[in-house]
mmCIF file of C-alpha atoms in Angstrom:
data_model
loop_
_atom_site.group_PDB
_atom_site.id
_atom_site.type_symbol
_atom_site.label_atom_id
_atom_site.label_comp_id
_atom_site.label_asym_id
_atom_site.label_seq_id
_atom_site.Cartn_x
_atom_site.Cartn_y
_atom_site.Cartn_z
ATOM 1 C CA UNK A 1 50.698 59.533 19.089
ATOM 2 C CA UNK A 2 47.578 60.312 21.127
ATOM 3 C CA UNK A 3 49.587 59.970 24.333
ATOM 4 C CA UNK A 4 52.240 62.340 22.994
ATOM 5 C CA UNK A 5 49.689 65.075 22.268
ATOM 6 C CA UNK A 6 48.056 64.523 25.663
ATOM 7 C CA UNK A 7 51.465 65.001 27.332
ATOM 8 C CA UNK A 8 52.092 68.156 25.315
ATOM 9 C CA UNK A 9 48.682 69.523 26.318
ATOM 10 C CA UNK A 10 49.343 68.630 29.970
ATOM 11 C CA UNK A 11 52.712 70.419 29.905
ATOM 12 C CA UNK A 12 51.119 73.488 28.289
ATOM 13 C CA UNK A 13 48.340 73.604 30.907
ATOM 14 C CA UNK A 14 50.837 73.252 33.767
ATOM 15 C CA UNK A 15 53.079 75.994 32.295
ATOM 16 C CA UNK A 16 50.114 78.329 31.836
ATOM 17 C CA UNK A 17 48.945 77.666 35.405
ATOM 18 C CA UNK A 18 52.409 78.393 36.837
ATOM 19 C CA UNK A 19 52.661 81.587 34.767
ATOM 20 C CA UNK A 20 49.189 82.749 35.859
ATOM 21 C CA UNK A 21 50.063 81.993 39.483
ATOM 22 C CA UNK A 22 53.210 84.152 39.260
ATOM 23 C CA UNK A 23 51.194 86.941 37.609
ATOM 24 C CA UNK A 24 48.419 86.987 40.229
ATOM 25 C CA UNK A 25 50.570 86.049 43.244
ATOM 26 C CA UNK A 26 54.061 87.413 42.482
ATOM 27 C CA UNK A 27 56.982 86.588 44.776
ATOM 28 C CA UNK A 28 57.922 89.412 47.196
ATOM 29 C CA UNK A 29 61.317 89.793 45.429
ATOM 30 C CA UNK A 30 59.510 90.412 42.152
ATOM 31 C CA UNK A 31 57.177 92.938 43.797
ATOM 32 C CA UNK A 32 60.154 94.806 45.288
ATOM 33 C CA UNK A 33 61.997 94.831 41.933
ATOM 34 C CA UNK A 34 58.872 96.202 40.283
ATOM 35 C CA UNK A 35 58.615 98.841 43.013
ATOM 36 C CA UNK A 36 62.246 99.850 42.444
ATOM 37 C CA UNK A 37 61.626 100.181 38.704
ATOM 38 C CA UNK A 38 58.617 102.394 39.425
ATOM 39 C CA UNK A 39 60.674 104.472 41.881
ATOM 40 C CA UNK A 40 63.368 105.031 39.230
ATOM 41 C CA UNK A 41 60.651 106.084 36.796
ATOM 42 C CA UNK A 42 59.090 108.550 39.268
ATOM 43 C CA UNK A 43 62.416 110.035 40.377
ATOM 44 C CA UNK A 44 63.377 110.676 36.736
ATOM 45 C CA UNK A 45 62.064 113.718 34.914
ATOM 46 C CA UNK A 46 62.454 115.343 31.554
ATOM 47 C CA UNK A 47 62.911 118.932 30.439
ATOM 48 C CA UNK A 48 59.737 118.622 28.325
ATOM 49 C CA UNK A 49 57.554 117.922 31.388
ATOM 50 C CA UNK A 50 55.103 120.621 32.374
ATOM 51 C CA UNK A 51 55.164 122.163 35.842
ATOM 52 C CA UNK A 52 52.053 120.266 36.961
ATOM 53 C CA UNK A 53 53.409 116.855 36.008
ATOM 54 C CA UNK A 54 56.755 117.753 37.623
ATOM 55 C CA UNK A 55 54.894 118.656 40.820
ATOM 56 C CA UNK A 56 52.898 115.412 40.697
ATOM 57 C CA UNK A 57 56.060 113.400 40.037
ATOM 58 C CA UNK A 58 57.883 115.066 42.939
ATOM 59 C CA UNK A 59 55.031 114.321 45.325
ATOM 60 C CA UNK A 60 54.611 110.702 44.190
ATOM 61 C CA UNK A 61 58.232 109.891 45.126
ATOM 62 C CA UNK A 62 57.463 110.243 48.850
ATOM 63 C CA UNK A 63 54.817 107.495 48.604
ATOM 64 C CA UNK A 64 57.568 104.870 48.216
ATOM 65 C CA UNK A 65 58.927 105.609 51.689
ATOM 66 C CA UNK A 66 57.609 104.917 55.192
ATOM 67 C CA UNK A 67 56.788 107.852 57.472
ATOM 68 C CA UNK A 68 59.786 107.136 59.736
ATOM 69 C CA UNK A 69 62.289 106.693 56.901
ATOM 70 C CA UNK A 70 66.037 107.267 57.326
ATOM 71 C CA UNK A 71 67.974 108.289 54.221
ATOM 72 C CA UNK A 72 71.716 108.989 54.132
ATOM 73 C CA UNK A 73 73.304 109.789 50.788
ATOM 74 C CA UNK A 74 77.028 110.338 50.252
ATOM 75 C CA UNK A 75 77.992 111.355 46.730
ATOM 76 C CA UNK A 76 81.767 111.883 46.175
ATOM 77 C CA UNK A 77 82.548 115.590 46.014
ATOM 78 C CA UNK A 78 79.193 116.539 47.590
ATOM 79 C CA UNK A 79 78.068 117.068 51.163
ATOM 80 C CA UNK A 80 76.252 114.218 52.911
ATOM 81 C CA UNK A 81 72.469 114.537 52.560
ATOM 82 C CA UNK A 82 70.028 113.123 55.112
ATOM 83 C CA UNK A 83 66.248 112.935 55.042
ATOM 84 C CA UNK A 84 63.991 111.685 57.835
ATOM 85 C CA UNK A 85 60.421 112.231 56.667
ATOM 86 C CA UNK A 86 58.203 112.092 53.611
ATOM 87 C CA UNK A 87 57.892 115.904 53.658
ATOM 88 C CA UNK A 88 61.682 116.273 53.375
ATOM 89 C CA UNK A 89 61.752 113.797 50.477
ATOM 90 C CA UNK A 90 59.000 115.668 48.626
ATOM 91 C CA UNK A 91 60.836 118.945 49.208
ATOM 92 C CA UNK A 92 64.106 117.455 47.890
ATOM 93 C CA UNK A 93 62.380 115.936 44.839
ATOM 94 C CA UNK A 94 60.688 119.237 43.991
ATOM 95 C CA UNK A 95 63.927 121.156 44.635
ATOM 96 C CA UNK A 96 65.799 118.862 42.233
ATOM 97 C CA UNK A 97 63.128 119.466 39.584
ATOM 98 C CA UNK A 98 63.665 123.210 39.913
ATOM 99 C CA UNK A 99 67.477 123.097 39.851
ATOM 100 C CA UNK A 100 68.064 120.431 37.171
ATOM 101 C CA UNK A 101 66.674 120.355 33.640
ATOM 102 C CA UNK A 102 66.427 116.576 33.407
ATOM 103 C CA UNK A 103 67.340 113.521 35.423
ATOM 104 C CA UNK A 104 67.330 109.913 34.263
ATOM 105 C CA UNK A 105 67.650 107.280 36.987
ATOM 106 C CA UNK A 106 68.099 103.573 36.336
ATOM 107 C CA UNK A 107 68.703 100.602 38.600
ATOM 108 C CA UNK A 108 70.689 98.226 36.349
ATOM 109 C CA UNK A 109 71.338 95.746 39.178
ATOM 110 C CA UNK A 110 69.075 94.929 42.117
ATOM 111 C CA UNK A 111 69.809 92.039 44.448
ATOM 112 C CA UNK A 112 66.860 91.503 46.808
ATOM 113 C CA UNK A 113 67.204 89.411 49.978
ATOM 114 C CA UNK A 114 64.027 88.574 51.849
ATOM 115 C CA UNK A 115 64.123 88.183 55.651
ATOM 116 C CA UNK A 116 63.026 84.776 57.030
ATOM 117 C CA UNK A 117 59.792 86.309 58.375
ATOM 118 C CA UNK A 118 59.036 87.605 54.829
ATOM 119 C CA UNK A 119 57.960 90.936 56.317
ATOM 120 C CA UNK A 120 61.159 92.829 55.554
ATOM 121 C CA UNK A 121 63.799 92.763 52.844
ATOM 122 C CA UNK A 122 67.090 94.367 51.885
ATOM 123 C CA UNK A 123 67.919 95.332 48.305
ATOM 124 C CA UNK A 124 71.478 96.030 47.148
ATOM 125 C CA UNK A 125 70.997 98.295 44.183
ATOM 126 C CA UNK A 126 73.253 100.007 41.647
ATOM 127 C CA UNK A 127 71.935 103.429 40.755
ATOM 128 C CA UNK A 128 72.980 104.982 37.446
ATOM 129 C CA UNK A 129 71.849 108.608 37.237
ATOM 130 C CA UNK A 130 72.359 110.872 34.235
ATOM 131 C CA UNK A 131 71.983 114.575 35.056
ATOM 132 C CA UNK A 132 71.586 117.122 32.268
ATOM 133 C CA UNK A 133 74.719 119.210 31.833
ATOM 134 C CA UNK A 134 76.961 116.627 33.520
ATOM 135 C CA UNK A 135 79.455 114.774 31.332
ATOM 136 C CA UNK A 136 79.610 111.589 33.399
ATOM 137 C CA UNK A 137 76.766 109.644 34.960
ATOM 138 C CA UNK A 138 76.603 109.341 38.750
ATOM 139 C CA UNK A 139 76.987 105.699 39.740
ATOM 140 C CA UNK A 140 76.415 104.621 43.334
ATOM 141 C CA UNK A 141 75.535 101.499 45.259
ATOM 142 C CA UNK A 142 72.572 101.744 47.598
ATOM 143 C CA UNK A 143 71.422 99.507 50.420
ATOM 144 C CA UNK A 144 67.646 99.841 50.677
ATOM 145 C CA UNK A 145 65.611 98.275 53.508
ATOM 146 C CA UNK A 146 61.957 97.499 52.846
ATOM 147 C CA UNK A 147 59.143 96.753 55.280
ATOM 148 C CA UNK A 148 55.876 95.080 54.319
ATOM 149 C CA UNK A 149 52.936 97.247 55.380
ATOM 150 C CA UNK A 150 49.228 97.558 54.572
ATOM 151 C CA UNK A 151 50.256 99.969 51.790
ATOM 152 C CA UNK A 152 52.674 97.441 50.290
ATOM 153 C CA UNK A 153 56.475 97.347 50.491
ATOM 154 C CA UNK A 154 57.774 100.691 51.785
ATOM 155 C CA UNK A 155 61.367 101.878 52.124
ATOM 156 C CA UNK A 156 62.361 102.335 55.757
ATOM 157 C CA UNK A 157 66.079 102.959 55.285
ATOM 158 C CA UNK A 158 68.274 103.976 52.362
ATOM 159 C CA UNK A 159 72.031 104.496 52.503
ATOM 160 C CA UNK A 160 74.896 104.691 50.033
ATOM 161 C CA UNK A 161 77.533 101.956 50.058
ATOM 162 C CA UNK A 162 81.112 102.661 49.008
ATOM 163 C CA UNK A 163 82.654 99.760 47.076
ATOM 164 C CA UNK A 164 86.084 101.349 47.574
ATOM 165 C CA UNK A 165 87.176 102.475 51.048
ATOM 166 C CA UNK B 1 69.416 39.587 -18.684
ATOM 167 C CA UNK B 2 70.007 43.231 -18.885
ATOM 168 C CA UNK B 3 72.043 45.376 -16.526
ATOM 169 C CA UNK B 4 70.884 48.807 -15.520
ATOM 170 C CA UNK B 5 73.557 51.339 -16.394
ATOM 171 C CA UNK B 6 71.601 54.490 -15.454
ATOM 172 C CA UNK B 7 73.268 56.408 -12.614
ATOM 173 C CA UNK B 8 71.640 59.078 -10.412
ATOM 174 C CA UNK B 9 73.674 62.308 -10.141
ATOM 175 C CA UNK B 10 73.321 64.467 -6.969
ATOM 176 C CA UNK B 11 70.936 67.426 -7.310
ATOM 177 C CA UNK B 12 72.713 70.607 -8.390
ATOM 178 C CA UNK B 13 72.025 73.702 -6.333
ATOM 179 C CA UNK B 14 72.467 77.275 -7.441
ATOM 180 C CA UNK B 15 75.677 78.943 -6.227
ATOM 181 C CA UNK B 16 73.687 81.667 -4.415
ATOM 182 C CA UNK B 17 71.793 79.079 -2.410
ATOM 183 C CA UNK B 18 75.025 77.231 -1.582
ATOM 184 C CA UNK B 19 76.636 80.490 -0.450
ATOM 185 C CA UNK B 20 73.619 81.449 1.663
ATOM 186 C CA UNK B 21 72.590 78.219 3.371
ATOM 187 C CA UNK B 22 75.175 75.621 2.300
ATOM 188 C CA UNK B 23 74.717 72.309 0.493
ATOM 189 C CA UNK B 24 72.903 70.799 3.463
ATOM 190 C CA UNK B 25 70.510 73.302 5.116
ATOM 191 C CA UNK B 26 69.995 71.046 8.136
ATOM 192 C CA UNK B 27 73.724 71.068 8.933
ATOM 193 C CA UNK B 28 73.807 74.838 8.449
ATOM 194 C CA UNK B 29 70.991 75.328 10.962
ATOM 195 C CA UNK B 30 72.794 73.094 13.494
ATOM 196 C CA UNK B 31 76.036 75.070 12.996
ATOM 197 C CA UNK B 32 74.214 78.388 13.442
ATOM 198 C CA UNK B 33 72.524 77.157 16.627
ATOM 199 C CA UNK B 34 75.862 75.967 18.070
ATOM 200 C CA UNK B 35 77.469 79.306 17.153
ATOM 201 C CA UNK B 36 74.657 81.327 18.758
ATOM 202 C CA UNK B 37 74.722 79.186 21.926
ATOM 203 C CA UNK B 38 78.533 79.459 22.071
ATOM 204 C CA UNK B 39 78.445 83.249 21.674
ATOM 205 C CA UNK B 40 75.757 83.514 24.347
ATOM 206 C CA UNK B 41 77.759 81.487 26.880
ATOM 207 C CA UNK B 42 81.076 83.219 26.091
ATOM 208 C CA UNK B 43 79.821 86.810 26.083
ATOM 209 C CA UNK B 44 77.350 86.375 28.943
ATOM 210 C CA UNK B 45 79.463 84.434 31.446
ATOM 211 C CA UNK B 46 83.136 84.328 30.407
ATOM 212 C CA UNK B 47 84.192 87.305 28.294
ATOM 213 C CA UNK B 48 81.886 90.186 29.182
ATOM 214 C CA UNK B 49 81.944 93.153 26.789
ATOM 215 C CA UNK B 50 82.693 96.498 28.464
ATOM 216 C CA UNK B 51 82.259 100.064 27.322
ATOM 217 C CA UNK B 52 84.603 102.453 29.116
ATOM 218 C CA UNK B 53 83.001 105.698 30.296
ATOM 219 C CA UNK B 54 84.999 108.429 31.988
ATOM 220 C CA UNK B 55 88.612 109.517 31.964
ATOM 221 C CA UNK B 56 89.991 107.939 35.141
ATOM 222 C CA UNK B 57 91.921 105.232 33.223
ATOM 223 C CA UNK B 58 93.344 107.523 30.527
ATOM 224 C CA UNK B 59 95.669 107.355 28.677
ATOM 225 C CA UNK B 60 95.621 103.521 28.894
ATOM 226 C CA UNK B 61 91.876 103.264 28.210
ATOM 227 C CA UNK B 62 90.128 106.078 26.369
ATOM 228 C CA UNK B 63 86.619 107.258 27.175
ATOM 229 C CA UNK B 64 83.968 105.323 25.199
ATOM 230 C CA UNK B 65 86.385 102.596 24.100
ATOM 231 C CA UNK B 66 85.298 98.946 24.000
ATOM 232 C CA UNK B 67 86.978 96.136 25.922
ATOM 233 C CA UNK B 68 86.286 92.728 27.426
ATOM 234 C CA UNK B 69 86.323 91.388 30.974
ATOM 235 C CA UNK B 70 87.852 87.947 31.471
ATOM 236 C CA UNK B 71 85.902 86.362 34.318
ATOM 237 C CA UNK B 72 88.080 83.235 34.368
ATOM 238 C CA UNK B 73 91.365 85.127 34.862
ATOM 239 C CA UNK B 74 91.508 84.517 38.597
ATOM 240 C CA UNK B 75 90.461 80.869 38.694
ATOM 241 C CA UNK B 76 94.038 79.644 38.984
ATOM 242 C CA UNK B 77 95.740 82.567 40.713
ATOM 243 C CA UNK B 78 94.865 85.644 42.727
ATOM 244 C CA UNK B 79 94.933 89.178 41.268
ATOM 245 C CA UNK B 80 98.431 90.606 40.748
ATOM 246 C CA UNK B 81 99.913 94.069 40.999
ATOM 247 C CA UNK B 82 99.499 95.972 37.725
ATOM 248 C CA UNK B 83 96.367 94.050 36.645
ATOM 249 C CA UNK B 84 93.488 96.180 35.411
ATOM 250 C CA UNK B 85 90.367 94.752 37.002
ATOM 251 C CA UNK B 86 86.624 95.298 37.065
ATOM 252 C CA UNK B 87 84.977 95.990 40.398
ATOM 253 C CA UNK B 88 81.282 95.429 40.804
ATOM 254 C CA UNK B 89 78.723 97.570 42.553
ATOM 255 C CA UNK B 90 75.511 95.619 43.346
ATOM 256 C CA UNK B 91 75.850 93.508 40.201
ATOM 257 C CA UNK B 92 77.847 93.020 37.024
ATOM 258 C CA UNK B 93 76.063 95.481 34.711
ATOM 259 C CA UNK B 94 77.860 98.634 35.854
ATOM 260 C CA UNK B 95 81.447 98.197 37.044
ATOM 261 C CA UNK B 96 84.481 100.256 37.969
ATOM 262 C CA UNK B 97 87.688 99.738 35.970
ATOM 263 C CA UNK B 98 90.840 100.248 38.066
ATOM 264 C CA UNK B 99 94.457 99.093 38.323
ATOM 265 C CA UNK B 100 95.708 97.076 41.295
ATOM 266 C CA UNK B 101 98.685 98.805 42.939
ATOM 267 C CA UNK B 102 98.549 97.362 46.459
ATOM 268 C CA UNK B 103 98.235 93.749 47.588
ATOM 269 C CA UNK B 104 96.786 92.290 50.823
ATOM 270 C CA UNK B 105 98.772 93.130 53.943
ATOM 271 C CA UNK B 106 100.901 95.848 52.315
ATOM 272 C CA UNK B 107 101.184 99.479 53.415
ATOM 273 C CA UNK B 108 100.551 101.994 50.645
ATOM 274 C CA UNK B 109 101.356 105.698 50.582
ATOM 275 C CA UNK B 110 101.331 108.432 47.935
ATOM 276 C CA UNK B 111 104.084 111.091 48.149
ATOM 277 C CA UNK B 112 104.071 113.816 45.451
ATOM 278 C CA UNK B 113 102.407 111.437 43.018
ATOM 279 C CA UNK B 114 104.728 108.476 43.633
ATOM 280 C CA UNK B 115 103.240 105.308 45.094
ATOM 281 C CA UNK B 116 105.236 103.745 47.928
ATOM 282 C CA UNK B 117 104.621 100.112 48.858
ATOM 283 C CA UNK B 118 105.989 99.190 52.285
ATOM 284 C CA UNK B 119 108.243 102.249 51.998
ATOM 285 C CA UNK B 120 109.663 101.460 48.528
ATOM 286 C CA UNK B 121 108.678 103.461 45.422
ATOM 287 C CA UNK B 122 106.603 101.611 42.836
ATOM 288 C CA UNK B 123 107.564 101.841 39.147
ATOM 289 C CA UNK B 124 104.456 102.661 37.134
ATOM 290 C CA UNK B 125 105.250 102.775 33.396
ATOM 291 C CA UNK B 126 101.521 103.026 32.531
ATOM 292 C CA UNK B 127 101.206 106.386 34.330
ATOM 293 C CA UNK B 128 102.072 108.967 31.670
ATOM 294 C CA UNK B 129 100.907 112.210 33.286
ATOM 295 C CA UNK B 130 102.537 113.905 36.296
ATOM 296 C CA UNK B 131 100.687 113.790 39.589
ATOM 297 C CA UNK B 132 101.018 115.608 42.921
ATOM 298 C CA UNK B 133 98.899 113.349 45.110
ATOM 299 C CA UNK B 134 100.111 113.046 48.689
ATOM 300 C CA UNK B 135 98.110 110.676 50.851
ATOM 301 C CA UNK B 136 98.906 109.235 54.294
ATOM 302 C CA UNK B 137 100.026 105.600 54.681
ATOM 303 C CA UNK B 138 97.256 103.028 54.691
ATOM 304 C CA UNK B 139 97.407 99.363 55.619
ATOM 305 C CA UNK B 140 95.598 97.077 53.161
ATOM 306 C CA UNK B 141 93.487 94.392 54.865
ATOM 307 C CA UNK B 142 94.120 90.643 54.461
ATOM 308 C CA UNK B 143 91.334 90.188 51.897
ATOM 309 C CA UNK B 144 91.668 93.573 50.194
ATOM 310 C CA UNK B 145 93.478 95.157 47.245
ATOM 311 C CA UNK B 146 94.291 98.819 46.682
ATOM 312 C CA UNK B 147 93.060 100.018 43.299
ATOM 313 C CA UNK B 148 93.471 103.334 41.507
ATOM 314 C CA UNK B 149 93.048 104.740 37.993
ATOM 315 C CA UNK B 150 95.975 105.568 35.684
ATOM 316 C CA UNK B 151 94.895 109.191 35.185
ATOM 317 C CA UNK B 152 96.314 110.864 38.279
ATOM 318 C CA UNK B 153 96.798 114.373 36.976
ATOM 319 C CA UNK B 154 93.212 115.015 38.036
ATOM 320 C CA UNK B 155 92.631 116.054 41.687
ATOM 321 C CA UNK B 156 92.507 113.127 44.131
ATOM 322 C CA UNK B 157 89.051 114.154 45.426
ATOM 323 C CA UNK B 158 87.590 113.790 41.902
ATOM 324 C CA UNK B 159 89.010 110.285 41.531
ATOM 325 C CA UNK B 160 87.475 107.064 42.873
ATOM 326 C CA UNK B 161 90.188 104.872 44.411
ATOM 327 C CA UNK B 162 90.912 102.905 47.558
ATOM 328 C CA UNK B 163 90.758 99.495 49.175
ATOM 329 C CA UNK B 164 88.399 96.935 47.688
ATOM 330 C CA UNK B 165 87.344 93.514 48.951
ATOM 331 C CA UNK B 166 88.467 90.529 46.854
ATOM 332 C CA UNK B 167 84.824 89.446 46.435
ATOM 333 C CA UNK B 168 84.059 92.627 44.500
ATOM 334 C CA UNK B 169 86.711 91.948 41.845
ATOM 335 C CA UNK B 170 84.860 90.338 38.938
ATOM 336 C CA UNK B 171 87.789 89.651 36.644
ATOM 337 C CA UNK B 172 90.663 91.025 34.620
ATOM 338 C CA UNK B 173 90.292 93.434 31.718
ATOM 339 C CA UNK B 174 91.422 91.586 28.600
ATOM 340 C CA UNK B 175 93.117 94.128 26.315
#
């Protein structure tokens, strides 16, 4: 019986160590998923938000992107939108906050593939966006390229993918 | 010598307890665990529940109706014309629901709302509303299917349709 309890204790210690290791040294895929969740949170805004918090939210969105970012977005029925700098992203985020009452963005699926050098990664993401006043949600697939920098994982390229051609 | 004639009768449980947890609680727990595990496997990997949003498949599938996706439907054969299928984006949590009208290698064309496959009109009994779509001929690739919704009285530019790779088809809609 003593051996049994020793084995149980050993297994518990090993499990706790593995869990602590993943908490303090998370895998890059996990870091990128967490970053995507934070991006969705920052892009979203509510009608109850004050103007200051809307401004802060709009400006924080740009921090997820690298300075030489390339963004190409094609939404059916809309003109293609392109952004090539953090300033343009901030402007677009603030513009959206002025035009739309509320926006809720979620990434229900995110498939992250790390490059062999572990310094870049590509995430295939489903974006599900609910805009106030619109009956149907906007659903798109995005291909997002990440680069590991001193400031963490930053988005260098973002483009929409059409599942149907 | 005396023989013992006393017999032990099984313990009698209250009817409420029998109804709630059965005569043998251990067996009931095992049955519940098997049922939960079975439901988890079936509804997570085989028969995925779907909630329809949008009007592109009306009148066959109403907005906000519930359905199931059979992920094993295409284990033994490839998708067929007329099948309603689910098409994934980056993963299985949000999917498109469309009907297959064109098969690999075929040429598809829409003329005044009628679908032509390799020059012959396609009978579509599921399409109830009139349509005026006219689209140029398109050749479907060897590993592609042409999918479209049943509701074609809406303008073509508001409708998501086109060629889809086989790998994106997750399964067949059950009902």
